[in-house]
């Protein structure tokens, strides 16, 4: 019982003192980046990322985490568009995804997915 209680306290501590402040800081800092749009992005693959992002948010909503995930998308797309090193790194990572990668399973939806 003591071990369980100690672990539960650590989880709560980590959530309140680490995860939440980190998420808040990421959202604030990501907000300093310009909002990427087709009008201010020139690369073909950036436009693909924008389309994927837009489709993702039509199908996904995890109320408490949506601002953090939107911030992550913003940073990813802006860095991809404006920095060749990040662009080439992401292109390389995506090229290494093997053909036997397990795809998204629409039969295993959780509450944050809709209309899949």
mmCIF file of C-alpha atoms in Angstrom:
data_model
loop_
_atom_site.group_PDB
_atom_site.id
_atom_site.type_symbol
_atom_site.label_atom_id
_atom_site.label_comp_id
_atom_site.label_asym_id
_atom_site.label_seq_id
_atom_site.Cartn_x
_atom_site.Cartn_y
_atom_site.Cartn_z
ATOM 1 C CA UNK A 1 0.000 0.000 0.000
ATOM 2 C CA UNK A 2 2.803 2.416 0.894
ATOM 3 C CA UNK A 3 4.526 1.825 -2.442
ATOM 4 C CA UNK A 4 1.289 2.469 -4.354
ATOM 5 C CA UNK A 5 0.619 5.681 -2.407
ATOM 6 C CA UNK A 6 4.195 6.872 -2.966
ATOM 7 C CA UNK A 7 3.916 6.184 -6.685
ATOM 8 C CA UNK A 8 0.571 7.973 -6.899
ATOM 9 C CA UNK A 9 2.047 11.023 -5.141
ATOM 10 C CA UNK A 10 4.980 11.049 -7.553
ATOM 11 C CA UNK A 11 2.659 10.911 -10.541
ATOM 12 C CA UNK A 12 0.601 13.819 -9.197
ATOM 13 C CA UNK A 13 3.772 15.784 -8.406
ATOM 14 C CA UNK A 14 5.206 15.144 -11.872
ATOM 15 C CA UNK A 15 1.937 16.137 -13.536
ATOM 16 C CA UNK A 16 1.491 19.351 -11.541
ATOM 17 C CA UNK A 17 5.104 20.475 -11.186
ATOM 18 C CA UNK A 18 6.668 19.268 -14.441
ATOM 19 C CA UNK A 19 4.163 18.390 -17.187
ATOM 20 C CA UNK A 20 1.736 21.278 -16.772
ATOM 21 C CA UNK A 21 4.379 24.050 -16.503
ATOM 22 C CA UNK A 22 6.324 22.558 -19.420
ATOM 23 C CA UNK A 23 3.206 22.379 -21.602
ATOM 24 C CA UNK A 24 2.312 25.963 -20.708
ATOM 25 C CA UNK A 25 5.833 27.180 -21.571
ATOM 26 C CA UNK A 26 5.817 25.324 -24.897
ATOM 27 C CA UNK A 27 2.452 26.844 -25.854
ATOM 28 C CA UNK A 28 3.648 30.352 -24.937
ATOM 29 C CA UNK A 29 6.958 30.045 -26.794
ATOM 30 C CA UNK A 30 5.386 28.401 -29.848
ATOM 31 C CA UNK A 31 2.971 31.325 -30.002
ATOM 32 C CA UNK A 32 5.921 33.543 -30.876
ATOM 33 C CA UNK A 33 6.275 31.726 -34.188
ATOM 34 C CA UNK A 34 4.125 33.009 -37.049
ATOM 35 C CA UNK A 35 1.083 30.917 -37.914
ATOM 36 C CA UNK A 36 2.111 28.851 -40.956
ATOM 37 C CA UNK A 37 -0.297 29.068 -43.895
ATOM 38 C CA UNK A 38 -0.194 28.243 -47.579
ATOM 39 C CA UNK A 39 0.229 31.964 -48.179
ATOM 40 C CA UNK A 40 3.428 32.296 -46.161
ATOM 41 C CA UNK A 41 4.976 28.876 -46.898
ATOM 42 C CA UNK A 42 6.609 28.024 -50.202
ATOM 43 C CA UNK A 43 7.705 24.390 -50.036
ATOM 44 C CA UNK A 44 5.547 21.580 -51.404
ATOM 45 C CA UNK A 45 6.122 19.323 -48.390
ATOM 46 C CA UNK A 46 5.233 22.166 -46.028
ATOM 47 C CA UNK A 47 1.879 22.433 -47.784
ATOM 48 C CA UNK A 48 1.420 18.697 -47.278
ATOM 49 C CA UNK A 49 2.170 19.121 -43.564
ATOM 50 C CA UNK A 50 -0.388 21.944 -43.389
ATOM 51 C CA UNK A 51 -3.017 19.707 -44.991
ATOM 52 C CA UNK A 52 -2.198 16.836 -42.627
ATOM 53 C CA UNK A 53 -2.386 19.183 -39.644
ATOM 54 C CA UNK A 54 -5.767 20.527 -40.725
ATOM 55 C CA UNK A 55 -7.185 17.035 -41.279
ATOM 56 C CA UNK A 56 -5.715 15.876 -37.955
ATOM 57 C CA UNK A 57 -7.555 18.575 -36.002
ATOM 58 C CA UNK A 58 -10.827 17.786 -37.771
ATOM 59 C CA UNK A 59 -10.546 14.244 -36.412
ATOM 60 C CA UNK A 60 -8.749 14.722 -33.090
ATOM 61 C CA UNK A 61 -9.619 16.727 -29.982
ATOM 62 C CA UNK A 62 -8.178 15.969 -26.599
ATOM 63 C CA UNK A 63 -9.519 19.014 -24.781
ATOM 64 C CA UNK A 64 -6.733 19.519 -22.267
ATOM 65 C CA UNK A 65 -3.877 18.781 -24.662
ATOM 66 C CA UNK A 66 -5.101 20.467 -27.835
ATOM 67 C CA UNK A 67 -3.176 23.747 -27.244
ATOM 68 C CA UNK A 68 0.053 21.786 -26.681
ATOM 69 C CA UNK A 69 -0.430 19.647 -29.781
ATOM 70 C CA UNK A 70 -1.306 22.717 -31.882
ATOM 71 C CA UNK A 71 1.869 24.387 -30.595
ATOM 72 C CA UNK A 72 3.933 21.337 -31.545
ATOM 73 C CA UNK A 73 2.458 21.351 -35.060
ATOM 74 C CA UNK A 74 3.200 25.073 -35.397
ATOM 75 C CA UNK A 75 6.841 24.651 -34.395
ATOM 76 C CA UNK A 76 7.282 21.577 -36.593
ATOM 77 C CA UNK A 77 5.865 23.281 -39.681
ATOM 78 C CA UNK A 78 7.675 26.605 -39.190
ATOM 79 C CA UNK A 79 11.018 24.892 -38.540
ATOM 80 C CA UNK A 80 10.465 22.658 -41.566
ATOM 81 C CA UNK A 81 9.698 25.649 -43.786
ATOM 82 C CA UNK A 82 12.496 27.954 -42.640
ATOM 83 C CA UNK A 83 15.431 25.746 -41.682
ATOM 84 C CA UNK A 84 17.010 23.352 -44.177
ATOM 85 C CA UNK A 85 18.638 21.325 -41.392
ATOM 86 C CA UNK A 86 15.283 20.563 -39.763
ATOM 87 C CA UNK A 87 13.644 20.036 -43.168
ATOM 88 C CA UNK A 88 16.256 17.519 -44.294
ATOM 89 C CA UNK A 89 16.248 15.803 -40.902
ATOM 90 C CA UNK A 90 12.472 15.287 -40.990
ATOM 91 C CA UNK A 91 12.611 14.170 -44.628
ATOM 92 C CA UNK A 92 15.282 11.620 -43.684
ATOM 93 C CA UNK A 93 13.312 10.383 -40.649
ATOM 94 C CA UNK A 94 10.171 9.945 -42.747
ATOM 95 C CA UNK A 95 12.130 8.108 -45.439
ATOM 96 C CA UNK A 96 13.258 5.584 -42.807
ATOM 97 C CA UNK A 97 9.756 4.553 -41.755
ATOM 98 C CA UNK A 98 9.628 0.894 -42.782
ATOM 99 C CA UNK A 99 6.905 -0.568 -44.964
ATOM 100 C CA UNK A 100 5.821 -2.794 -42.069
ATOM 101 C CA UNK A 101 5.102 0.205 -39.792
ATOM 102 C CA UNK A 102 1.812 -0.504 -38.032
ATOM 103 C CA UNK A 103 -0.718 2.059 -39.326
ATOM 104 C CA UNK A 104 -3.374 3.843 -37.312
ATOM 105 C CA UNK A 105 -6.162 1.427 -36.422
ATOM 106 C CA UNK A 106 -9.557 3.174 -36.652
ATOM 107 C CA UNK A 107 -11.113 0.269 -34.722
ATOM 108 C CA UNK A 108 -9.148 1.254 -31.623
ATOM 109 C CA UNK A 109 -10.441 4.785 -31.181
ATOM 110 C CA UNK A 110 -10.340 6.534 -27.875
ATOM 111 C CA UNK A 111 -12.438 9.501 -26.827
ATOM 112 C CA UNK A 112 -10.237 12.130 -28.478
ATOM 113 C CA UNK A 113 -10.839 10.774 -32.007
ATOM 114 C CA UNK A 114 -13.989 11.540 -33.948
ATOM 115 C CA UNK A 115 -15.389 10.724 -37.381
ATOM 116 C CA UNK A 116 -12.718 8.159 -38.230
#
